[in-house]
Amino acid sequence: MSISKTRQLLVDVARQLFAKNGLENTTMNDIAQASGKGRRTLYTYFKSKEDIYYAVIETELERLSDKLDEVAARKISPQEKVIELIYTHLSMIRETVVRNGNLRAEFFRNIWMVEKVRRHFDDAEVELFRKVFAEGKECGEFDIDNVDLVADITHYCIKGLEVPYIYGRIARGMTEEATKPQVAKFVYGALGKKVKIKD
């Protein structure tokens, strides 16, 4: 097994154990045994349980980042991309938290630890929004004076919606299809263009 495959196996096993038992109730020995690798192999890749926890979060954020990149690469208008990026971000964050069971409490309890690990992801997402807003400004879809500022604001607004979205406190009981036209109207209004919203 290659170095990268062994490391990924250890991260995957750790994620599953953290999700099932929680971070506190999982030991490095548990991870080594469940992966079928020795403690020596585990410590070759990770100095501590915190290191492997960081790697788990990074892997989850990479999944989210890949999905956002797919949306940004689609052949749709900048207006549609903005809405799709927002919904993809929120739904992937919720899926990640739900998928990780007992680990989700750790995400919220150690928010500063998560913030430290997600800095690279946040920067990449802001850059994605910059590109989409610049494209929309160039083709006349958006009336934006400062693309960088609007990208920053958009990113932090979405980030602020994560917890309420995960807990279902936004648009209680409404489907994504039902909320999209209103969200689009709100977002497009903020971007300075009056547009007809597709049903």
Short mmCIF file of C-alpha atoms in Angstrom, two decimals:
data_model
loop_
_atom_site.label_atom_id
_atom_site.label_comp_id
_atom_site.label_asym_id
_atom_site.label_seq_id
_atom_site.Cartn_x
_atom_site.Cartn_y
_atom_site.Cartn_z
CA MET A 1 0.00 0.00 0.00
CA SER A 2 1.41 3.39 -0.94
CA ILE A 3 2.14 6.11 1.61
CA SER A 4 -0.85 8.19 0.52
CA LYS A 5 -3.21 5.18 0.56
CA THR A 6 -2.04 4.13 4.02
CA ARG A 7 -2.49 7.66 5.34
CA GLN A 8 -5.95 7.90 3.78
CA LEU A 9 -6.94 4.54 5.27
CA LEU A 10 -5.91 5.77 8.73
CA VAL A 11 -7.90 8.99 8.27
CA ASP A 12 -10.98 7.09 7.05
CA VAL A 13 -10.84 4.66 9.96
CA ALA A 14 -10.32 7.51 12.44
CA ARG A 15 -13.30 9.40 11.00
CA GLN A 16 -15.53 6.36 11.40
CA LEU A 17 -14.38 5.77 14.98
CA PHE A 18 -14.74 9.46 15.89
CA ALA A 19 -18.24 9.44 14.34
CA LYS A 20 -19.23 6.32 16.26
CA ASN A 21 -17.54 6.89 19.63
CA GLY A 22 -16.63 10.58 19.69
CA LEU A 23 -13.15 12.10 19.78
CA GLU A 24 -12.69 11.73 23.53
CA ASN A 25 -13.63 8.04 23.55
CA THR A 26 -11.32 7.05 20.68
CA THR A 27 -7.67 6.27 21.31
CA MET A 28 -4.72 6.05 18.95
CA ASN A 29 -4.63 2.34 19.78
CA ASP A 30 -8.28 1.99 18.67
CA ILE A 31 -7.40 3.60 15.33
CA ALA A 32 -4.32 1.38 14.85
CA GLN A 33 -6.30 -1.79 15.61
CA ALA A 34 -9.34 -0.90 13.49
CA SER A 35 -7.12 -0.03 10.52
CA GLY A 36 -5.14 -3.26 10.74
CA LYS A 37 -1.95 -1.22 11.02
CA GLY A 38 0.43 -1.12 13.94
CA ARG A 39 0.81 1.79 16.34
CA ARG A 40 4.24 2.44 14.82
CA THR A 41 2.66 2.94 11.38
CA LEU A 42 0.01 5.25 12.84
CA TYR A 43 2.62 7.35 14.65
CA THR A 44 4.68 7.54 11.44
CA TYR A 45 1.86 9.62 9.94
CA PHE A 46 0.33 11.32 12.98
CA LYS A 47 2.01 12.51 16.18
CA SER A 48 -1.22 12.68 18.16
CA LYS A 49 -4.96 12.14 18.08
CA GLU A 50 -5.37 15.89 17.44
CA ASP A 51 -3.22 15.56 14.30
CA ILE A 52 -5.44 12.83 12.91
CA TYR A 53 -8.52 14.84 13.91
CA TYR A 54 -7.20 17.79 11.87
CA ALA A 55 -6.63 15.41 8.94
CA VAL A 56 -10.24 14.15 9.22
CA ILE A 57 -11.57 17.72 9.08
CA GLU A 58 -9.28 18.56 6.14
CA THR A 59 -10.50 15.51 4.23
CA GLU A 60 -14.13 16.46 4.83
CA LEU A 61 -13.44 20.03 3.67
CA GLU A 62 -11.70 18.71 0.55
CA ARG A 63 -14.90 16.83 -0.34
CA LEU A 64 -16.85 20.07 0.00
CA SER A 65 -14.27 22.03 -1.97
CA ASP A 66 -14.37 19.49 -4.82
CA LYS A 67 -18.16 19.82 -5.02
CA LEU A 68 -17.95 23.63 -5.12
CA ASP A 69 -15.34 23.42 -7.89
CA GLU A 70 -17.72 21.20 -9.89
CA VAL A 71 -20.49 23.79 -9.55
CA ALA A 72 -18.17 26.64 -10.56
CA ALA A 73 -17.10 24.71 -13.67
CA ARG A 74 -20.66 24.14 -14.88
CA LYS A 75 -21.84 25.91 -18.02
CA ILE A 76 -24.51 28.02 -16.32
CA SER A 77 -24.90 31.75 -15.84
CA PRO A 78 -23.03 33.50 -13.00
CA GLN A 79 -26.41 34.19 -11.36
CA GLU A 80 -27.26 30.49 -11.31
CA LYS A 81 -23.75 29.61 -10.13
CA VAL A 82 -24.07 31.88 -7.08
CA ILE A 83 -27.30 30.18 -5.97
CA GLU A 84 -25.91 26.70 -6.67
CA LEU A 85 -22.72 27.48 -4.74
CA ILE A 86 -24.74 28.65 -1.73
CA TYR A 87 -26.97 25.58 -1.69
CA THR A 88 -24.08 23.19 -2.37
CA HIS A 89 -22.06 24.69 0.50
CA LEU A 90 -24.92 24.44 2.99
CA SER A 91 -26.14 20.98 1.96
CA MET A 92 -22.60 19.54 1.95
CA ILE A 93 -21.86 20.99 5.40
CA ARG A 94 -25.09 19.48 6.73
CA GLU A 95 -24.34 16.13 5.08
CA THR A 96 -20.82 16.15 6.56
CA VAL A 97 -22.05 16.88 10.06
CA VAL A 98 -24.87 14.31 9.90
CA ARG A 99 -22.56 11.68 8.37
CA ASN A 100 -20.08 12.09 11.20
CA GLY A 101 -22.44 11.23 14.04
CA ASN A 102 -20.78 11.77 17.44
CA LEU A 103 -18.05 13.84 15.82
CA ARG A 104 -20.51 16.64 15.07
CA ALA A 105 -20.59 17.68 18.74
CA GLU A 106 -16.83 18.06 18.54
CA PHE A 107 -17.15 20.32 15.47
CA PHE A 108 -19.30 22.73 17.49
CA ARG A 109 -17.48 22.35 20.82
CA ASN A 110 -14.03 22.98 19.32
CA ILE A 111 -15.05 25.63 16.83
CA TRP A 112 -11.69 27.43 17.02
CA MET A 113 -9.85 24.21 16.21
CA VAL A 114 -12.14 23.69 13.23
CA GLU A 115 -11.67 27.34 12.20
CA LYS A 116 -7.91 26.89 12.17
CA VAL A 117 -8.15 23.84 9.93
CA ARG A 118 -10.74 25.31 7.57
CA ARG A 119 -8.82 28.54 6.84
CA HIS A 120 -7.47 27.14 3.55
CA PHE A 121 -10.97 26.03 2.51
CA ASP A 122 -12.44 29.44 3.39
CA ASP A 123 -9.79 31.24 1.32
CA ALA A 124 -10.47 28.94 -1.65
CA GLU A 125 -14.22 29.52 -1.40
CA VAL A 126 -13.81 33.30 -1.31
CA GLU A 127 -11.63 33.03 -4.41
CA LEU A 128 -14.32 30.96 -6.15
CA PHE A 129 -16.92 33.63 -5.42
CA ARG A 130 -14.54 36.34 -6.66
CA LYS A 131 -14.26 34.56 -10.00
CA VAL A 132 -18.01 34.09 -10.36
CA PHE A 133 -18.75 37.70 -9.37
CA ALA A 134 -16.06 39.02 -11.73
CA GLU A 135 -17.54 36.92 -14.54
CA GLY A 136 -21.03 38.22 -13.74
CA LYS A 137 -19.81 41.82 -13.56
CA GLU A 138 -17.99 41.49 -16.88
CA CYS A 139 -21.04 40.15 -18.71
CA GLY A 140 -23.36 42.73 -17.10
CA GLU A 141 -25.30 40.34 -14.84
CA PHE A 142 -24.08 41.99 -11.62
CA ASP A 143 -23.68 45.64 -10.66
CA ILE A 144 -20.74 45.27 -8.27
CA ASP A 145 -18.20 47.99 -7.51
CA ASN A 146 -15.85 45.88 -5.38
CA VAL A 147 -15.77 42.17 -6.26
CA ASP A 148 -13.39 41.29 -3.40
CA LEU A 149 -15.63 42.87 -0.77
CA VAL A 150 -18.78 41.22 -2.11
CA ALA A 151 -17.03 37.82 -2.24
CA ASP A 152 -15.93 38.20 1.40
CA ILE A 153 -19.41 39.25 2.54
CA THR A 154 -21.05 36.39 0.63
CA HIS A 155 -18.69 33.81 2.12
CA TYR A 156 -19.21 35.00 5.69
CA CYS A 157 -22.99 35.20 5.25
CA ILE A 158 -23.07 31.59 4.09
CA LYS A 159 -20.74 30.54 6.88
CA GLY A 160 -23.05 32.21 9.39
CA LEU A 161 -25.99 30.19 8.03
CA GLU A 162 -24.29 26.82 8.54
CA VAL A 163 -25.43 26.04 12.10
CA PRO A 164 -29.05 27.20 11.65
CA TYR A 165 -29.21 25.29 8.35
CA ILE A 166 -27.81 22.10 9.91
CA TYR A 167 -30.40 22.27 12.69
CA GLY A 168 -33.25 22.99 10.26
CA ARG A 169 -33.99 26.44 11.66
CA ILE A 170 -34.12 28.05 8.23
CA ALA A 171 -37.26 27.64 6.07
CA ARG A 172 -38.67 24.96 8.36
CA GLY A 173 -40.34 22.24 6.35
CA MET A 174 -39.75 23.87 2.98
CA THR A 175 -38.00 22.02 0.18
CA GLU A 176 -34.92 23.36 -1.55
CA GLU A 177 -36.98 23.87 -4.72
CA ALA A 178 -39.50 25.97 -2.80
CA THR A 179 -36.86 28.20 -1.20
CA LYS A 180 -34.60 28.75 -4.22
CA PRO A 181 -36.71 31.42 -5.98
CA GLN A 182 -36.88 33.59 -2.84
CA VAL A 183 -33.19 33.11 -2.03
CA ALA A 184 -32.35 33.96 -5.65
CA LYS A 185 -34.48 37.11 -5.48
CA PHE A 186 -32.72 38.17 -2.28
CA VAL A 187 -29.22 37.43 -3.61
CA TYR A 188 -29.78 38.95 -7.04
CA GLY A 189 -31.25 42.08 -5.43
CA ALA A 190 -28.12 42.43 -3.33
CA LEU A 191 -25.98 42.04 -6.46
CA GLY A 192 -27.70 44.98 -8.09
CA LYS A 193 -29.63 43.36 -10.89
CA LYS A 194 -33.36 42.93 -11.29
CA VAL A 195 -33.99 39.60 -12.93
CA LYS A 196 -36.89 37.27 -13.55
CA ILE A 197 -36.67 34.25 -11.29
CA LYS A 198 -37.20 30.91 -12.97
CA ASP A 199 -39.90 28.69 -11.47
#
